[in-house]
Coordinates of C-alpha atoms and ligand atoms in Angstrom, one line a residue:
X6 CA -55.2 212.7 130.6
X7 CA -52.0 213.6 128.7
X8 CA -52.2 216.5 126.9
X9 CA -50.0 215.6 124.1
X10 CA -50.9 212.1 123.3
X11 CA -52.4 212.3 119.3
X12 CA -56.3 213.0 118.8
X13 CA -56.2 209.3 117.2
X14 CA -54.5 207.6 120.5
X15 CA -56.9 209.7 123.3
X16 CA -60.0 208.0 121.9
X17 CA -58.1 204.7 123.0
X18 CA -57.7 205.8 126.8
X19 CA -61.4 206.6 127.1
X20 CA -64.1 204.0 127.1
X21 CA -65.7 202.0 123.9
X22 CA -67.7 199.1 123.2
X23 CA -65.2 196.8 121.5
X24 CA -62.9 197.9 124.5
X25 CA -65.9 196.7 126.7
X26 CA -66.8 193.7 124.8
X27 CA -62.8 192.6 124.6
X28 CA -62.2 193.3 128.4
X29 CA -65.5 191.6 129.3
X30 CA -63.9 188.0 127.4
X31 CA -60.8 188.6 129.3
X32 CA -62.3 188.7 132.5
X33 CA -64.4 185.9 131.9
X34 CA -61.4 183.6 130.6
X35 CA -60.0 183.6 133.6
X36 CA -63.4 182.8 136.3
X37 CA -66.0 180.3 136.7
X38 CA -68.2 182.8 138.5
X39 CA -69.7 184.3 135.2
X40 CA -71.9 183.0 132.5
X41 CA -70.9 184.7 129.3
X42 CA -73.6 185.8 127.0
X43 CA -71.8 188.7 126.1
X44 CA -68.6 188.3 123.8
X45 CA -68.7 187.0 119.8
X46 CA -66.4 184.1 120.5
X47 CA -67.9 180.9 118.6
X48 CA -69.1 178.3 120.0
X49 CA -66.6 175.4 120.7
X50 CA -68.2 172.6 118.6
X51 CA -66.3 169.2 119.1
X52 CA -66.5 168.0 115.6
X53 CA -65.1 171.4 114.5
X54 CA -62.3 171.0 117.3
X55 CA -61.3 167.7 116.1
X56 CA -61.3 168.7 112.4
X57 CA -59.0 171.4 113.1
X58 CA -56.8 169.1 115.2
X59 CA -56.2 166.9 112.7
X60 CA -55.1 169.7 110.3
X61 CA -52.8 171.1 112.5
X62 CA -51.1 167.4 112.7
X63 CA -50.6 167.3 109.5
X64 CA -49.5 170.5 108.9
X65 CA -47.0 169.1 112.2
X66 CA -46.3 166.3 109.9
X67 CA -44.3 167.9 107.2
X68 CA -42.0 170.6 106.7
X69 CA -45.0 173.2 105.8
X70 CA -44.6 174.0 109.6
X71 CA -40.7 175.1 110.0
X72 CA -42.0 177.4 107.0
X73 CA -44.8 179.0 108.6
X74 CA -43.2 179.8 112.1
X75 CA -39.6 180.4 110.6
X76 CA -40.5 182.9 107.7
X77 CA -42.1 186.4 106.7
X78 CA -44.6 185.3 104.1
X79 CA -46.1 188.0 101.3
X80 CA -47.8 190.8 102.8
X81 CA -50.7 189.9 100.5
X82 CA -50.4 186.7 102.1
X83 CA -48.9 183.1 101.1
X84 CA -48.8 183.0 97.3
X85 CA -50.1 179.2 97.0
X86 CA -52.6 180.1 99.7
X87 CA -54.0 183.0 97.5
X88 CA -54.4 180.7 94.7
X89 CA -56.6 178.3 96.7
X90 CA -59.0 180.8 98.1
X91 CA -59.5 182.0 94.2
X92 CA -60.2 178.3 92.9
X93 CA -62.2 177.4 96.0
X94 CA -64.5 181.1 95.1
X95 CA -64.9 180.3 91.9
X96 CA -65.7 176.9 92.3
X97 CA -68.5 177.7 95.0
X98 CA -69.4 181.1 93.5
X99 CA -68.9 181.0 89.9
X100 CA -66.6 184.1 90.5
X101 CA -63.8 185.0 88.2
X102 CA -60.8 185.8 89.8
X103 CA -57.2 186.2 89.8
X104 CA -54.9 186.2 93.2
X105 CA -54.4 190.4 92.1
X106 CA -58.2 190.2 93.7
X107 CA -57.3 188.9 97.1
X108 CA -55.4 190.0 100.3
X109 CA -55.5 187.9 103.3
X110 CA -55.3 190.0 106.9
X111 CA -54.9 189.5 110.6
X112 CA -58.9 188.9 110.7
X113 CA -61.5 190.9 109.6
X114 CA -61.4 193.6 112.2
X115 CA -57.8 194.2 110.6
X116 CA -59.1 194.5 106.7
X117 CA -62.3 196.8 107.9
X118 CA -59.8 199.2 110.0
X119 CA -58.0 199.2 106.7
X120 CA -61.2 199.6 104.6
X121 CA -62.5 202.3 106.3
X122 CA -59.8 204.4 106.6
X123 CA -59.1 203.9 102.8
X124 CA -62.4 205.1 101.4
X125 CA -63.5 207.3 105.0
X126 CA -61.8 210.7 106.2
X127 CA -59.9 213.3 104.3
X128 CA -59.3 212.3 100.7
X129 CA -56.7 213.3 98.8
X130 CA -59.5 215.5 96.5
X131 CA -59.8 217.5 99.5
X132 CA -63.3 215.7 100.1
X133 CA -64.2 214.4 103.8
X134 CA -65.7 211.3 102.9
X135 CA -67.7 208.6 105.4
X136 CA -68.6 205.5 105.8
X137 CA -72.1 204.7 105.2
X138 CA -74.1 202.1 107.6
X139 CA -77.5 201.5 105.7
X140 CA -79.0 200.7 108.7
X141 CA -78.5 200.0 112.6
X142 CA -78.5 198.7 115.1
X143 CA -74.7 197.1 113.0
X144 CA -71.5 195.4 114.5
X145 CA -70.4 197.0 117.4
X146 CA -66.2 196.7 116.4
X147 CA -67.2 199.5 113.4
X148 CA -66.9 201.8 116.2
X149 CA -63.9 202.4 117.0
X150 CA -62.3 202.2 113.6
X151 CA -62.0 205.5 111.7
X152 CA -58.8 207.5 112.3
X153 CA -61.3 210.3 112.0
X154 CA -64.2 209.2 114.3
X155 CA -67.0 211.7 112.8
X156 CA -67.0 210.2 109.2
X157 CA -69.3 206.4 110.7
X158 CA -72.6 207.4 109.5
X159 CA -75.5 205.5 109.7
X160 CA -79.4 205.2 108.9
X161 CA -81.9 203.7 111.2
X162 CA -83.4 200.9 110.5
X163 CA -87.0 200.4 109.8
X164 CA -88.9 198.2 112.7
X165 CA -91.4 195.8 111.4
X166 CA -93.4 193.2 113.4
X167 CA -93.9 190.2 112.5
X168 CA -96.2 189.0 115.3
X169 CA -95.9 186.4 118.5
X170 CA -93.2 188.8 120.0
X171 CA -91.1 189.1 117.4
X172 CA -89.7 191.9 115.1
X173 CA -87.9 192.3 112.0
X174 CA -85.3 195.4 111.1
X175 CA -85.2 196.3 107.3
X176 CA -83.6 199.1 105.2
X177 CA -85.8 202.0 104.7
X178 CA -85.6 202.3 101.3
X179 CA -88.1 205.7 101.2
X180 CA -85.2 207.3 103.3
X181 CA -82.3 205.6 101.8
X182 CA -79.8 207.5 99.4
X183 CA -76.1 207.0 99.1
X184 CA -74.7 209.7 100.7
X185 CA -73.0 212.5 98.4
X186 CA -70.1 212.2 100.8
X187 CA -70.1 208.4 101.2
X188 CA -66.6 207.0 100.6
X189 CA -68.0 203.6 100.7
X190 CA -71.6 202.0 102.2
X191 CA -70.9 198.8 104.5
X192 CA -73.2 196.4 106.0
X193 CA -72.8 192.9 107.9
X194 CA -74.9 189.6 106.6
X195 CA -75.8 188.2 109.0
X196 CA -76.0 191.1 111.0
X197 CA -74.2 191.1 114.0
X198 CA -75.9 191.8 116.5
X199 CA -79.9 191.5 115.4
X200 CA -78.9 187.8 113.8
X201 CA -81.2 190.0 110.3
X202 CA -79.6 189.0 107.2
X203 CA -81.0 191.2 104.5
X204 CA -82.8 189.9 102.0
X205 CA -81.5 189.2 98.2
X206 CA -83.4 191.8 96.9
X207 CA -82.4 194.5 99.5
X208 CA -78.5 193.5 98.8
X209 CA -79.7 193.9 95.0
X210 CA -80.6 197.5 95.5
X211 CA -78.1 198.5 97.7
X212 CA -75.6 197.1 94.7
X213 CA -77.3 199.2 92.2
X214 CA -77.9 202.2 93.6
X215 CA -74.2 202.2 95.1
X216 CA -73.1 201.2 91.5
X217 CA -74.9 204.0 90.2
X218 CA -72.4 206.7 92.2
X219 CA -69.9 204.8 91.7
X220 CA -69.5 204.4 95.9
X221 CA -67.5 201.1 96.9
X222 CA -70.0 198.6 99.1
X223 CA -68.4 196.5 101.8
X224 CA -70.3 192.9 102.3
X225 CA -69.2 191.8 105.5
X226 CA -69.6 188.2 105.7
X227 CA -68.4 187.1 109.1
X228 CA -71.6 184.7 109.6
X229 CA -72.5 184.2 106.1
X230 CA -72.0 182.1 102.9
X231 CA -70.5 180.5 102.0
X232 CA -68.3 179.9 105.3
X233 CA -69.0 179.8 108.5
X234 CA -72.7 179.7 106.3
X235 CA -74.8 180.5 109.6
X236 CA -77.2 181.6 107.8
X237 CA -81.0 179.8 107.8
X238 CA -82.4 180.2 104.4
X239 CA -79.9 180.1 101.1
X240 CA -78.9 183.3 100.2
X241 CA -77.4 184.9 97.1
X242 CA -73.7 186.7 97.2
X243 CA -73.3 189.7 94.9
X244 CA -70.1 189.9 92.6
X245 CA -69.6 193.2 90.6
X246 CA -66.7 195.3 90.7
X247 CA -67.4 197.7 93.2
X248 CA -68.3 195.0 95.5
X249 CA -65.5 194.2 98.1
X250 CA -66.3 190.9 100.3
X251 CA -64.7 190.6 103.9
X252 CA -64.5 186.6 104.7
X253 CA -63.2 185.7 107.7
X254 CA -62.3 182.2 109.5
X255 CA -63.8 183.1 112.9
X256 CA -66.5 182.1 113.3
X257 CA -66.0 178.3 111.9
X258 CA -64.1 177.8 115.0
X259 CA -60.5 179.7 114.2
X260 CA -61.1 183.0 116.0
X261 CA -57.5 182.8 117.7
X262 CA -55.6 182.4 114.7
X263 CA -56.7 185.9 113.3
X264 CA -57.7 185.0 109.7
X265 CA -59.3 187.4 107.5
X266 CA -59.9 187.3 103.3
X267 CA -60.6 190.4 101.2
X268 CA -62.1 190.5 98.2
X269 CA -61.7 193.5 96.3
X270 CA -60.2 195.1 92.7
X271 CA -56.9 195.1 92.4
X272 CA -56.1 198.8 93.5
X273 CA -57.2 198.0 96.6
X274 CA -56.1 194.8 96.8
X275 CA -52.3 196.6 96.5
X276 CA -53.4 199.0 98.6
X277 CA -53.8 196.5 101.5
X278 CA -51.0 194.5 100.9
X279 CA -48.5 198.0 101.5
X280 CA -50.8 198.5 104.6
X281 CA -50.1 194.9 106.1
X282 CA -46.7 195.4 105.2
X283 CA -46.6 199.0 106.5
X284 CA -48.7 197.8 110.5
X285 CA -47.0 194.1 111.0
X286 CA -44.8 193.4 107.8
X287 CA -46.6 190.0 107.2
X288 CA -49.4 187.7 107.4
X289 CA -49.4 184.6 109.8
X290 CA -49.9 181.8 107.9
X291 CA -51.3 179.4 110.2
X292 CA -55.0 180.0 109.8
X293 CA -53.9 179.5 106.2
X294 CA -52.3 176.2 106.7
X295 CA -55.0 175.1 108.8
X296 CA -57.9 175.6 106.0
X297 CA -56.2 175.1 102.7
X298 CA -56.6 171.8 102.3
X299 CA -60.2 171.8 103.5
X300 CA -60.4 174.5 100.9
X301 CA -59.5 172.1 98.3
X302 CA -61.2 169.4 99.4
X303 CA -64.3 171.5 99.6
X304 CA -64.6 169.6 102.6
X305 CA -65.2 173.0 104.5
X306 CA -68.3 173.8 103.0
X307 CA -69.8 170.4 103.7
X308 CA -68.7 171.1 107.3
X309 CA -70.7 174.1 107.7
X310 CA -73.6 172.9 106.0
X311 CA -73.7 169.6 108.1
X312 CA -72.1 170.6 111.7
X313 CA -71.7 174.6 111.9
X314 CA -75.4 175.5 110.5
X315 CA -77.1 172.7 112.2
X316 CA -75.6 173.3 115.4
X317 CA -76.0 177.0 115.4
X318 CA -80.0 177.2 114.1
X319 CA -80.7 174.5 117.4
X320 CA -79.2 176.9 119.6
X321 CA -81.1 179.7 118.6
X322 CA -84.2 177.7 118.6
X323 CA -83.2 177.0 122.0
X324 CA -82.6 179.9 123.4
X325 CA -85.8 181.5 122.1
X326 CA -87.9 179.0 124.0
X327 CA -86.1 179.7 126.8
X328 CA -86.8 183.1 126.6
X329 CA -90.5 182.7 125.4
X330 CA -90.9 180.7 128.7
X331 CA -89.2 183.1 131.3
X332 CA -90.6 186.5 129.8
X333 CA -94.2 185.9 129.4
X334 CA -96.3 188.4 131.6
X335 CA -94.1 191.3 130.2
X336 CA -93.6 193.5 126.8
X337 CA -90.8 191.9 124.9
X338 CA -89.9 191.1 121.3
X339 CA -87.1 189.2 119.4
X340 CA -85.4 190.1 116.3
X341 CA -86.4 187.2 113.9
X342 CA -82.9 185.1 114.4
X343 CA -82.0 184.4 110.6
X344 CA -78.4 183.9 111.3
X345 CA -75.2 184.7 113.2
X346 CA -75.1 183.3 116.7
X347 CA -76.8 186.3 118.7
X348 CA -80.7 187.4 119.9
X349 CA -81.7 190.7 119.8
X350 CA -84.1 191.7 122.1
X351 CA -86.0 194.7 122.9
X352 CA -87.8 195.6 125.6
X353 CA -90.0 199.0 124.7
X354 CA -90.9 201.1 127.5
X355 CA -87.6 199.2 129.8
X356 CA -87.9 201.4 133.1
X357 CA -84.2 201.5 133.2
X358 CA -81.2 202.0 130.3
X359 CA -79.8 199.3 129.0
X360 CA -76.0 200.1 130.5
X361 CA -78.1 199.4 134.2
X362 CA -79.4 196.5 132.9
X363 CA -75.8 195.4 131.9
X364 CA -74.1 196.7 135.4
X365 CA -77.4 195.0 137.2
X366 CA -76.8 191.3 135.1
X367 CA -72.5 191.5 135.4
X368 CA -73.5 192.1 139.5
X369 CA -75.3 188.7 139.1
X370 CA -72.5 187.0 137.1
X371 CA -74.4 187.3 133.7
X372 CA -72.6 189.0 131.0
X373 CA -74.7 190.7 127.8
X374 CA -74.2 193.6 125.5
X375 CA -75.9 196.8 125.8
X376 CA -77.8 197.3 123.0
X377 CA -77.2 201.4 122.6
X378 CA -73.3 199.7 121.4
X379 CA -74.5 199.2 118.5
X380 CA -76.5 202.2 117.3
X381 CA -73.4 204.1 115.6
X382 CA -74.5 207.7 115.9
X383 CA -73.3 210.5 118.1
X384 CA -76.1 212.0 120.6
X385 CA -78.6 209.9 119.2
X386 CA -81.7 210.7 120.6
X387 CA -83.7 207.7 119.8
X388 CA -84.9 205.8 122.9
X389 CA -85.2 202.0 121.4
X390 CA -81.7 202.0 121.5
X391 CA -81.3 202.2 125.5
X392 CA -84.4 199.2 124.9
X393 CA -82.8 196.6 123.6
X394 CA -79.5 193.9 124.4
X395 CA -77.7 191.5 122.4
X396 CA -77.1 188.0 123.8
X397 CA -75.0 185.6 122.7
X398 CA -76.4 181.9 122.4
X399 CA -73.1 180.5 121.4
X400 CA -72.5 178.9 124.9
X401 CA -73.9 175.3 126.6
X402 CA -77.3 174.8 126.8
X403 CA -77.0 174.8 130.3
X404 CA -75.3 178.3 130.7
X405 CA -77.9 179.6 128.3
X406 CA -81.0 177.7 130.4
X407 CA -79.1 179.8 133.6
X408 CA -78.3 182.7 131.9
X409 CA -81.6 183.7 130.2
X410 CA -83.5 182.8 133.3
X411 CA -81.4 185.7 135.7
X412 CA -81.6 188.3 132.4
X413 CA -85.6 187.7 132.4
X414 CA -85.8 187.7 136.1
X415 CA -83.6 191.3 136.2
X416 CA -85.9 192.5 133.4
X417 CA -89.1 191.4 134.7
X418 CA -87.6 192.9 138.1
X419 CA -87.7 196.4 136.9
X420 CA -90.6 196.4 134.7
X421 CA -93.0 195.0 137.4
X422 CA -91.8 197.7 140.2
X423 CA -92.4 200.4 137.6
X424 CA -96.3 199.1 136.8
Ligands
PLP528 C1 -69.9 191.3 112.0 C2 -68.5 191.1 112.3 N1 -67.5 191.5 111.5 C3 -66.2 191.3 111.7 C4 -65.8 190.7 112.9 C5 -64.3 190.6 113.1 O1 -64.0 189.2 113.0 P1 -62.4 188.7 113.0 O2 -61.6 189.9 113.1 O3 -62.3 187.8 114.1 O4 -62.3 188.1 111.6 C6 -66.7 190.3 113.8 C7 -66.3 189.6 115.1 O5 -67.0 189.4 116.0 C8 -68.1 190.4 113.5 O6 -69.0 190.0 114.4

């Protein structure tokens, strides 16, 4: 390797789960021969399609559109833009805003590289602070995100069954204490990749007892409410001041378009808005153009409600019959799927790691995530990691009747040569 590329860049030549994941989408984008259970791409839902069509016709349709391609727009992102998201927040959430409260980004990934790195690493006190995971297994693309990669710390999550093959990850609240060191704590609700979302009274505690040290907590909402709102049951979304939400459009159908919302008090808020300036000067506004009036309209949260939801909680329903039908005979167990468009699954005792398991399936044209991706902690020595894979169910019910079918064969495979 070259000697004198930065600490920072080397960590980008070598391998890493996002790098994986992202490479994995590319290859399948341009072949018929695999059937992707692997990447987080949502699910192409028609109704969605056509919604989003009709917005980008009228956006067509008027001179909004020589403004948006022709233009730098705020590095905060577009003024009028701001304004909607806080109306449309408070209208949904009761929360009281003001735009000094919001940044727009280049998608979520964007505003948690920014995130991390302004609460995580050396701090200007001379403190090395980290960013605090409450529990894993958590969302793979927190990975690769620290400038310095040592300060992602995270707590394992407590297992509980909750019978007929399936299991149930929770916070271990005995165990858990914010971290003297903890520049911020951050979790994802709906978890990415278990499909968990953590209950409103586990959110509760983590608010207070963060509020108590006075340690910012990051709410990743990617999945949650209230859009794309794949989330099964109703759930509540904290507000205080040390709370800082991550929205992104996504997972409603807009992943190319590379739209993410932060929440946040205004110092950070500011502190973002130099940061976008600093990395790519301004915000594309498309994503923007595409949702505001849907925004207004609340029409978007009567579209996830009616078609995102609905269409999501079949899949999963779906796919776990699937599975339940080509794994009996072995030791299995499925994370309760609450939300989020993934199933965790974990195989205790698996005869082989779950990076064979993942070379074995790609061999066979099926692409799924090694679970160990997810655990975010250097030499971990905990085997259920190597146990367990995430599969997407975002795809047709056909490629998931075809898919699951090779990954229980594979599975079954190795676990009856070993008996
Ligand atoms: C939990 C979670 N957070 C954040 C992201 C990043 O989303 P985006 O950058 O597309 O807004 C993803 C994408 O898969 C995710 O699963």
């Amino acid at each position: 390797m070259n000697k004198k590329i930065s600490r920072f860049g080397s960590r980008f030549l070598g391998e890493s789960g996002t790098k994986l994941l992202m490479d994995d989408l590319a290859q399948v984008a341009g072949s018929n021969n695999f059937i992707n259970l692997g990447g987080g791409n949502p699910a192409r839902i028609p109704k969605m399609e056509s919604v989003f069509r009709s917005a980008m016709c009228e956006v067509l349709a008027d001179r909004q559109f020589e403004e948006i391609i022709g233009s730098y727009d705020s590095p905060q992102g577009n003024e009028s833009f701001l304004e909607i998201v806080c109306e449309f927040l408070s209208r949904n959430l009761g929360w009281d805003l003001t735009t000094e409260n919001i940044a727009i980004t280049t998608g979520s990934q964007s505003s948690f590289f920014m995130l991390f790195n302004l609460f995580g690493g050396m701090c200007v006190d001379g403190v090395e602070r980290v960013i605090q995971l409450p529990l894993t297994p958590e969302y793979i693309g927190y990975g690769d995100l620290l400038i310095s990669p040592d300060c992602l710390v995270s707590d394992r999550a407590k297992i509980r069954e909750v019978g007929s093959n399936l299991f149930k990850y929770e916070i271990d609240f005995d165990l858990f204490h914010v971290r003297s060191n903890a520049g911020a704590v951050c979790f994802s609700r709906p978890t990415n990749p278990t499909g968990n979302v953590l209950s409103d009274a586990e959110v509760n505690q983590l608010v207070s007892l963060t509020g108590q040290e006075g340690t910012p907590l990051i709410i990743d909402n990617a999945y949650g409410a209230p859009f794309p709102n794949i989330v099964l049951d109703e759930i509540k979304i904290p507000r205080a001041n040390h709370v800082i939400h991550c929205f992104s459009l996504s997972k409603i159908g807009l992943a190319g378009l590379r739209t993410g919302i932060v929440v946040a008090q205004p110092e950070t808020i500011k502190a973002i808005k130099s940061i976008n300036a600093a990395t790519c000067l301004s915000i594309n506004g498309v994503g923007a153009a595409l949702i505001a009036r849907l925004m207004v309209s609340n029409e978007i949260i009567r579209l996830c409600n009616e078609v995102v939801r609905p269409f999501y909680a079949e899949k999963s329903i779906l796919a776990i019959e699937i599975f339940r039908k080509h794994l009996s005979g072995i030791d299995y167990r499925v994370h309760v799927s609450e939300g989020a468009f993934f199933l965790w699954l974990w195989f205790p005792g698996l005869p082989i790691s779950d990076q064979t398991l993942y070379k074995r399936l790609k061999d066979r044209g099926v692409l799924i995530i090694p679970g160990s991706f997810f655990f975010h902690e250097t030499n971990c020595s905990w085997e259920h990691p190597k146990e367990c894979i995430r599969v997407s169910f975002a795809q047709s019910d056909e490629a998931l009747e075809a898919g699951i079918k090779i990954v229980s064969e594979e599975v079954k495979r190795c676990c009856i040569k070993s008996t």
